[in-house]
Tab-separated table of C-alpha atoms in Angstrom:
chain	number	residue	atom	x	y	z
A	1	UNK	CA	2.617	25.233	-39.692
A	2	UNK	CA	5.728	23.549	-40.877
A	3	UNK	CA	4.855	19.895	-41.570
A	4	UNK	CA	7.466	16.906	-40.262
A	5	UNK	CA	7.518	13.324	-42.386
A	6	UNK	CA	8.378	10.213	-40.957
A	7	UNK	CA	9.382	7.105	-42.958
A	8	UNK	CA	6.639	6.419	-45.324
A	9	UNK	CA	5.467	10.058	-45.815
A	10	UNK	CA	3.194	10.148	-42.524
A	11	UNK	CA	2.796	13.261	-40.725
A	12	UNK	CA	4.343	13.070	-37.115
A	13	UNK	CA	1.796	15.508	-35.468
A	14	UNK	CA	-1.243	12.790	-36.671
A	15	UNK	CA	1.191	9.500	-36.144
A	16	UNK	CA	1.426	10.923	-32.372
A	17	UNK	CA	-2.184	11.826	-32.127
A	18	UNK	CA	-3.285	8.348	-33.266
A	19	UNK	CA	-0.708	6.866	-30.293
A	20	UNK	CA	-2.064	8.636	-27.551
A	21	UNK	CA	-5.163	7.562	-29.013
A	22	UNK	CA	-4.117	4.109	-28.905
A	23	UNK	CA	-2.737	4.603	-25.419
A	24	UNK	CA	-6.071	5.382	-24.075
A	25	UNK	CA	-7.952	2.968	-25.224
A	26	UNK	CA	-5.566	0.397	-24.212
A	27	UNK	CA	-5.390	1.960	-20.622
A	28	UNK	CA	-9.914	1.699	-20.879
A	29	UNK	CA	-9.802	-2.350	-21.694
A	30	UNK	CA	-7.012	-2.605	-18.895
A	31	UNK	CA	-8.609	-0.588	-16.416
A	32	UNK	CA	-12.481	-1.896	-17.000
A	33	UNK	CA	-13.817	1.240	-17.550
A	34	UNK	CA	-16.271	3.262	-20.394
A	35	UNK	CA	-15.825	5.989	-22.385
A	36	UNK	CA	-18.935	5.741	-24.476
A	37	UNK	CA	-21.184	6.469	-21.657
A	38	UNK	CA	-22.754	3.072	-20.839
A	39	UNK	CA	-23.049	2.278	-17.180
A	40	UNK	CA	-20.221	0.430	-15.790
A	41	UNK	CA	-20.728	-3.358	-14.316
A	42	UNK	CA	-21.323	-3.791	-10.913
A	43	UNK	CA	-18.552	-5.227	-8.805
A	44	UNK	CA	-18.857	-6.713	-5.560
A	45	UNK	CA	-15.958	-5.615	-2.987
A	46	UNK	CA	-14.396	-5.751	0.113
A	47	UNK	CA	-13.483	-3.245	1.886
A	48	UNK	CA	-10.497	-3.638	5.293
A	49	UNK	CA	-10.829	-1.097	7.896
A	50	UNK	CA	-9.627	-0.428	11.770
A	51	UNK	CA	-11.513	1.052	14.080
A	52	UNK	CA	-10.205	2.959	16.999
A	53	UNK	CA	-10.785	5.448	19.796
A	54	UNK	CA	-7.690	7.370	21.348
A	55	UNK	CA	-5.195	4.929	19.655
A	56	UNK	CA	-6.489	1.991	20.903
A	57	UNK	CA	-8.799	-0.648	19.269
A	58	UNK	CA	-12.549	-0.866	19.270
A	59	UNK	CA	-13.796	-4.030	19.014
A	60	UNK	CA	-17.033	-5.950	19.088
A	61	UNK	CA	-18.721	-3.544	16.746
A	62	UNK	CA	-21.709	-4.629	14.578
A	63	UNK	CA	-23.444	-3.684	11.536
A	64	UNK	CA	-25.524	-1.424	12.880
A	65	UNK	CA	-22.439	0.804	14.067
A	66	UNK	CA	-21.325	1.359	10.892
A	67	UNK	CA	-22.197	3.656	7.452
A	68	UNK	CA	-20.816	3.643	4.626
A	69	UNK	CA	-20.968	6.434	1.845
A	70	UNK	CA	-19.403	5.994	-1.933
A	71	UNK	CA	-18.998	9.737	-3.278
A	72	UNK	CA	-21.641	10.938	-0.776
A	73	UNK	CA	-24.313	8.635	-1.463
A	74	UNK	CA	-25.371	6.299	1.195
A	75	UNK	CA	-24.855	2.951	0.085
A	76	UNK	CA	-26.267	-0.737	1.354
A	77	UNK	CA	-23.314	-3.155	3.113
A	78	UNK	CA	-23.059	-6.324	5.134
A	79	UNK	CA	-20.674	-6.633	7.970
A	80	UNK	CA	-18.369	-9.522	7.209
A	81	UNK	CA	-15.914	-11.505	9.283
A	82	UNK	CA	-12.243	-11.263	7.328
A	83	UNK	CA	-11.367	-14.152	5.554
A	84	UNK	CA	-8.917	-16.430	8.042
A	85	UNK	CA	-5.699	-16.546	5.987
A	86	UNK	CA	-4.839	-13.249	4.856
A	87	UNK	CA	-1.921	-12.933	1.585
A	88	UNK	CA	0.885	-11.006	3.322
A	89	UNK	CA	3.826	-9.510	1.505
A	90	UNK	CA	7.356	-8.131	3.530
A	91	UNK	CA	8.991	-5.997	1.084
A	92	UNK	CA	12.599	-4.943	2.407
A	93	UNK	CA	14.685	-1.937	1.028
A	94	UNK	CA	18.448	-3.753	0.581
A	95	UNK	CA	21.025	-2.433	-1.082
A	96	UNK	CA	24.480	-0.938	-0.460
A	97	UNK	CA	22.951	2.045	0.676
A	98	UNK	CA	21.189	-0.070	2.928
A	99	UNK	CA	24.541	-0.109	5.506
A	100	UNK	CA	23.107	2.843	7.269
A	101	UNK	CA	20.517	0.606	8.641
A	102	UNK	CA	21.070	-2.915	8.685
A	103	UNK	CA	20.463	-3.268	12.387
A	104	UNK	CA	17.189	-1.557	11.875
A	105	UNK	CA	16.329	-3.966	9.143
A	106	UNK	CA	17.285	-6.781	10.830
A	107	UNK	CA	14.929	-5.397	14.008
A	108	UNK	CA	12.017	-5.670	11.895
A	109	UNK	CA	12.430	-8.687	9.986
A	110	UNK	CA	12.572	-10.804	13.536
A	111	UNK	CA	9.895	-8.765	14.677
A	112	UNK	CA	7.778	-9.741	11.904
A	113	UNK	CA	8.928	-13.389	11.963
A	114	UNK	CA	8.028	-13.158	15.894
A	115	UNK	CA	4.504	-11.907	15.841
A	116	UNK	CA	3.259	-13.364	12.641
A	117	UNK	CA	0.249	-15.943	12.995
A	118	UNK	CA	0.991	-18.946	11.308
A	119	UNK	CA	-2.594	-19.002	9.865
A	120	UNK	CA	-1.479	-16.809	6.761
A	121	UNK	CA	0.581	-16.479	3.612
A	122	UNK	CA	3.633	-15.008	3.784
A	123	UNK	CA	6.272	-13.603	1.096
A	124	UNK	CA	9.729	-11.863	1.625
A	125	UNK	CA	10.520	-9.690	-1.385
A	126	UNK	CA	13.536	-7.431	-1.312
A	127	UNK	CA	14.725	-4.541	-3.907
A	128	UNK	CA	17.709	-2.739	-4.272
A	129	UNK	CA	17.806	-1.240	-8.326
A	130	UNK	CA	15.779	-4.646	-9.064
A	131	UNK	CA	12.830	-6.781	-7.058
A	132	UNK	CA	13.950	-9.712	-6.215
A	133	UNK	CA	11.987	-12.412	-4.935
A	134	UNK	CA	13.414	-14.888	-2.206
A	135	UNK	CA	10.037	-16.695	-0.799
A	136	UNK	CA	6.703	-16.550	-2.369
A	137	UNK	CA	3.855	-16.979	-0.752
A	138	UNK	CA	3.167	-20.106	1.589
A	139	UNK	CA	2.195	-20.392	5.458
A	140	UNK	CA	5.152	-21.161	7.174
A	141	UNK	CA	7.394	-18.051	8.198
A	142	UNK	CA	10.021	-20.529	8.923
A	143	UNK	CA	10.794	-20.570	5.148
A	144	UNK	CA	11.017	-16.641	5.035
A	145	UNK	CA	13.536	-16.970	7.580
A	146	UNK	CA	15.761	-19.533	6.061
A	147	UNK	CA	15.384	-16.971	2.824
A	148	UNK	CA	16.487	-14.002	5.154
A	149	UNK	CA	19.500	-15.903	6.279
A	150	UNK	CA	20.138	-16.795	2.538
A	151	UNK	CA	20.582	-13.550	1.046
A	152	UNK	CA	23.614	-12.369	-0.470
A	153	UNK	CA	25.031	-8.773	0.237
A	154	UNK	CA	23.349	-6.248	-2.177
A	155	UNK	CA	24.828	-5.617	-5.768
A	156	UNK	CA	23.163	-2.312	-6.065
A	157	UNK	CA	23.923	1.299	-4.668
A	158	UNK	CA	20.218	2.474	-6.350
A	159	UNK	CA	16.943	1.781	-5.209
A	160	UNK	CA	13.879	1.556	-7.541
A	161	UNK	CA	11.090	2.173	-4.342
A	162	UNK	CA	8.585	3.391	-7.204
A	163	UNK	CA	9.219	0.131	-9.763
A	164	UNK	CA	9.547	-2.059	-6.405
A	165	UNK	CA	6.383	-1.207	-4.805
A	166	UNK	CA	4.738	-0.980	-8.369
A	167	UNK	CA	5.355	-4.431	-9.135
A	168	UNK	CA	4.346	-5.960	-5.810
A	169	UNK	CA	0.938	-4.140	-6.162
A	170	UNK	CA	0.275	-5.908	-9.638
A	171	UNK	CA	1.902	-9.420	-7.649
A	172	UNK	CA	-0.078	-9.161	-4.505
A	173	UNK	CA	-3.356	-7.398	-6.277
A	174	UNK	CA	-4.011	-10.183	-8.528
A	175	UNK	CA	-4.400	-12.300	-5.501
A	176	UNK	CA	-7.962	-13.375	-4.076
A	177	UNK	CA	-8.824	-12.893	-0.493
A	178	UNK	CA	-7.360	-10.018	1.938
A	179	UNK	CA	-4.117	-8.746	0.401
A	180	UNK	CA	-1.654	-6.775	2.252
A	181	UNK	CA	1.743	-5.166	2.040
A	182	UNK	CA	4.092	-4.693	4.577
A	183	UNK	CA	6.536	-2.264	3.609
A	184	UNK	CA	10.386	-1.914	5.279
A	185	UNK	CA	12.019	0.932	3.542
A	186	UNK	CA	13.190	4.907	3.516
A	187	UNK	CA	11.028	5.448	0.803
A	188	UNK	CA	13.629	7.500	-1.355
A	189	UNK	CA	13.691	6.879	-4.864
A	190	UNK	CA	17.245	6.843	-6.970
A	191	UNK	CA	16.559	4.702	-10.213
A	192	UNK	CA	12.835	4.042	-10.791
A	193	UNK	CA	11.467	4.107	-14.525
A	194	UNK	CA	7.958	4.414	-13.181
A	195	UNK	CA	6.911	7.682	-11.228
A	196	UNK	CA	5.366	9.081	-8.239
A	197	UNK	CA	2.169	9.514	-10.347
A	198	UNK	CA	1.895	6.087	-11.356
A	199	UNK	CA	2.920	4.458	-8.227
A	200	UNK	CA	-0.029	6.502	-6.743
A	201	UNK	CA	-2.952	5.477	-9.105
A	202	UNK	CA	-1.657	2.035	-9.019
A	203	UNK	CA	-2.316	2.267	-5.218
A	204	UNK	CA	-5.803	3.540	-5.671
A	205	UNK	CA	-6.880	1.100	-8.182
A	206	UNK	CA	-5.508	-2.371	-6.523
A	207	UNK	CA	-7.311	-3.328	-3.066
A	208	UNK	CA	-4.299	-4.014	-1.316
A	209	UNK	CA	-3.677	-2.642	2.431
A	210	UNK	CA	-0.248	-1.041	2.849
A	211	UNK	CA	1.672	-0.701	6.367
A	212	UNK	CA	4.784	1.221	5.745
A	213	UNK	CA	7.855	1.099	8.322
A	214	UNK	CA	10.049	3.613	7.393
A	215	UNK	CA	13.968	4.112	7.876
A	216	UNK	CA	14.050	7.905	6.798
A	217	UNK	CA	13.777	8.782	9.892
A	218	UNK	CA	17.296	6.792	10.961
A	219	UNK	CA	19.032	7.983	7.995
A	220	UNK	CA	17.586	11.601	9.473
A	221	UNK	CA	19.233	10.841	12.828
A	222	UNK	CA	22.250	9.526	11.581
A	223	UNK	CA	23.062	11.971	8.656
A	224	UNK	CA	21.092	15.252	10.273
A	225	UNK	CA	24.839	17.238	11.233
A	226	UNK	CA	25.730	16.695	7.590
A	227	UNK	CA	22.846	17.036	5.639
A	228	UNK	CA	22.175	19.980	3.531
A	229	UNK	CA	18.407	21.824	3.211
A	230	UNK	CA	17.645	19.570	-0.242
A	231	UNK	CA	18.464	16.192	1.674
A	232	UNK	CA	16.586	16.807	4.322
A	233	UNK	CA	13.494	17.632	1.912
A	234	UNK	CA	14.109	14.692	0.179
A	235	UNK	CA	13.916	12.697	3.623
A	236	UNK	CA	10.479	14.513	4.184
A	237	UNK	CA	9.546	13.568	0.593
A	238	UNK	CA	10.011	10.192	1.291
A	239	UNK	CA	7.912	10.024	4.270
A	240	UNK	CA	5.043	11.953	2.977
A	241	UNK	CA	5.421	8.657	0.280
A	242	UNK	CA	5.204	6.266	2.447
A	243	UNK	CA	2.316	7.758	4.661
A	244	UNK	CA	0.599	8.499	1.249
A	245	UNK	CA	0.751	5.148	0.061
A	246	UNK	CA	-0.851	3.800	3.683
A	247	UNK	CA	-3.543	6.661	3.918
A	248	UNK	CA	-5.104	5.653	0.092
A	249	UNK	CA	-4.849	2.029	1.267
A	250	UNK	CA	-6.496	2.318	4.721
A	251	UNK	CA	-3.365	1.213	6.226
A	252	UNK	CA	-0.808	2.851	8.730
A	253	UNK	CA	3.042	4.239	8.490
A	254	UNK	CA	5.214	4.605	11.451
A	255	UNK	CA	8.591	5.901	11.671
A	256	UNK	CA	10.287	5.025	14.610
A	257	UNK	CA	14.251	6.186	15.065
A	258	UNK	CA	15.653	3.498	17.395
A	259	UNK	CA	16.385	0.331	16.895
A	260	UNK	CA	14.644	-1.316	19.920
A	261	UNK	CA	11.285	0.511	18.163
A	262	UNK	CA	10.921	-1.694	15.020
A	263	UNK	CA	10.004	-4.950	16.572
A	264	UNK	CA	7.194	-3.344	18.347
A	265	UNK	CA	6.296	-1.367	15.294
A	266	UNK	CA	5.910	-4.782	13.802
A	267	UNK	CA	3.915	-6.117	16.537
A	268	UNK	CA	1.481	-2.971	15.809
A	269	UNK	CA	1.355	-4.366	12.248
A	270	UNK	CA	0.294	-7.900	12.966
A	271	UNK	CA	-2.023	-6.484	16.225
A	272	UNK	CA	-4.184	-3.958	13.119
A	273	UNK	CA	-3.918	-6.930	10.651
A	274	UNK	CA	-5.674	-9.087	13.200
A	275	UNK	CA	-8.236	-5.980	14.403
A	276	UNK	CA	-9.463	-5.663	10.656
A	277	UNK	CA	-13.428	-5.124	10.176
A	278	UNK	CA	-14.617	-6.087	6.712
A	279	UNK	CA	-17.244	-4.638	4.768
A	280	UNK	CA	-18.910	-5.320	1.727
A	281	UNK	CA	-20.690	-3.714	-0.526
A	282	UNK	CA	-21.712	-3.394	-4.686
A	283	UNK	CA	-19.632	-0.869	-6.976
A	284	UNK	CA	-19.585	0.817	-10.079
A	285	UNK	CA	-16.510	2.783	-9.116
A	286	UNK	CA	-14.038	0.652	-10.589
A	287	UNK	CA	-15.628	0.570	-13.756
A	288	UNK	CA	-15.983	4.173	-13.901
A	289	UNK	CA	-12.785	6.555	-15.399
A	290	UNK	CA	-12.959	8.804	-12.436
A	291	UNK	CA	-11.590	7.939	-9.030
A	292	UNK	CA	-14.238	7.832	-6.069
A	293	UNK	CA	-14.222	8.581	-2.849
A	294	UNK	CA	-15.091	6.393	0.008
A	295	UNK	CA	-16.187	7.420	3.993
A	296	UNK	CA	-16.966	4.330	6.147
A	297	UNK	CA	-18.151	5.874	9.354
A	298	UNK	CA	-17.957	3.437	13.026
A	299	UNK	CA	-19.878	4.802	16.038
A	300	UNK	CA	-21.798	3.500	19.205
A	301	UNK	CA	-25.144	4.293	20.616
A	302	UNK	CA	-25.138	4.442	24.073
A	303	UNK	CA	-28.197	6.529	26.118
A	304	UNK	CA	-29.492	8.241	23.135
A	305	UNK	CA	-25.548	9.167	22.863
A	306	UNK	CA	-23.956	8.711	19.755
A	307	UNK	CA	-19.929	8.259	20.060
A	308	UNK	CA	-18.306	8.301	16.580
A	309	UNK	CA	-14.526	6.729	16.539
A	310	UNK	CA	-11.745	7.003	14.123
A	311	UNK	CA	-11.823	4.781	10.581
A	312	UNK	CA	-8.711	3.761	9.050
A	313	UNK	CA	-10.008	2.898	5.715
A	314	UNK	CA	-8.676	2.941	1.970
A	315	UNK	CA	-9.768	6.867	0.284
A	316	UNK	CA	-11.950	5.561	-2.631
A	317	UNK	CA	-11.117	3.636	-5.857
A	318	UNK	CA	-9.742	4.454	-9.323
């Protein structure tokens, strides 16, 4: 095998080797877990989940209607009431692309300014090729909405969704309490550095809820007569992105296609913030290197009857 020299006479094939060596260590510390086969430290968790039966809410449940199972294995839980003041982040898609649904936009940022309890923490966070930050978070929505009013018309024709979303999962993850990110976008990607892949173990490993409203389906409406077969799969794309992003989270993704839709859309999204069971339990699942898988099932007893409902409820943990 022909050899290759770099400055100072190392071989490239080893200087590469040793990198991704280097690489996955660093990636071990960051991530917390072992390679050497120790057992990983146990981590105490929370975990956000609805509950609901034919769409609607179920309420009023108890521990004893519950079970929870981490990679099959049953596993010991208390039922806890969410913490009152949950960290909320409304991340907007806005650039010049953006034109095609302004109105839309604008929809869902009063509906979110209308049904959002004052009891929280709010931040509005738009991107277009950058993130850009216009009110971090505090409890009055009043100062989101001077912020809204405040922005400038977008510089950029790109939008970084992948680097956007990224970077508000590190932001909002680092935060203590119940985290959550409310997401206002197409979900198509123009100008990201990081990729699908990364963007989707980043969403696994933080415990942040995500509840995506997405505007693919208005650019679908709008553009449908012109659109050729690969942009309409990249509309598709874009929605299986956002629904992916909500399903790992144990969140929801709608995609409504008329205007008068969003603000009730974002009444659904305060309404399953508010309806939120929490659970928690002991880990070693995110100190492990593989991912996990969680099941949380909710039922009732009733007559020697058992009724089991629907869980929305993040997939597991990387």
């Amino acid at each position: 095998m022909k050899r290759v020299l770099v400055a100072g006479g190392k071989n490239l094939v080893h200087t590469q080797a040793y990198r991704q060596l280097a690489a996955l260590l660093a990636l071990t510390v960051l991530s917390g877990c072992t390679l050497n086969g120790s057992e990983p430290n146990v981590e105490t968790v929370s975990l956000y989940l609805n509950v609901e039966k034919n769409d609607e809410f179920v309420t009023g449940l108890n521990q004893d209607n519950f079970g929870l199972y981490e990679d099959g294995q049953a596993l010991p839980f208390r039922l806890n009431a969410p913490e009152a003041s949950a960290s909320i982040a409304l991340l907007i898609e806005y650039s010049q692309s953006s034109v095609f649904y302004l109105e839309e936009i604008e929809a869902a940022v009063q509906g979110f300014l209308e049904h959002a309890p004052e009891h929280n923490r709010y931040a509005l966070a738009t991107y277009d090729s950058n993130l850009a930050i216009h009110a971090d978070f505090n409890k009055r929505t009043g100062k989101l909405r001077e912020a809204y009013l405040q922005m400038g018309m977008p510089m950029s024709n790109e939008v970084s969704t992948y680097d956007a979303i990224y970077e508000m999962l590190d932001k909002v993850g680092g935060l203590p309490g119940r985290r959550i990110l409310i997401l206002v976008g197409s979900g198509v990607d123009t100008s990201s550095e990081h990729t699908l892949d990364e963007v989707k173990q980043k969403i696994e490993a933080e415990n942040v809820t995500v509840f995506a409203v997405g505007l693919s389906s208005v650019l679908q409406t709008i553009l449908d007569p012109y659109l050729e077969s690969s942009g309409r799969l990249t509309l598709i794309q874009a929605q299986s992105f956002l629904k992916m992003l909500a399903d790992k989270s144990g969140g929801s993704a709608w995609f409504p296609n008329d205007v008068n839709a969003f603000a009730a859309v974002m009444r659904g999204v305060m309404k399953s913030i508010t309806m939120q069971y929490r659970i928690v339990y002991d880990t070693k699942a995110r100190g492990s290197c593989k991912p996990s898988k969680l099941k949380v099932e909710a039922f009732s007893v009733v007559n020697h009857k058992r009724e089991d409902f629907n869980v929305r409820v993040r997939e597991g943990w990387r």
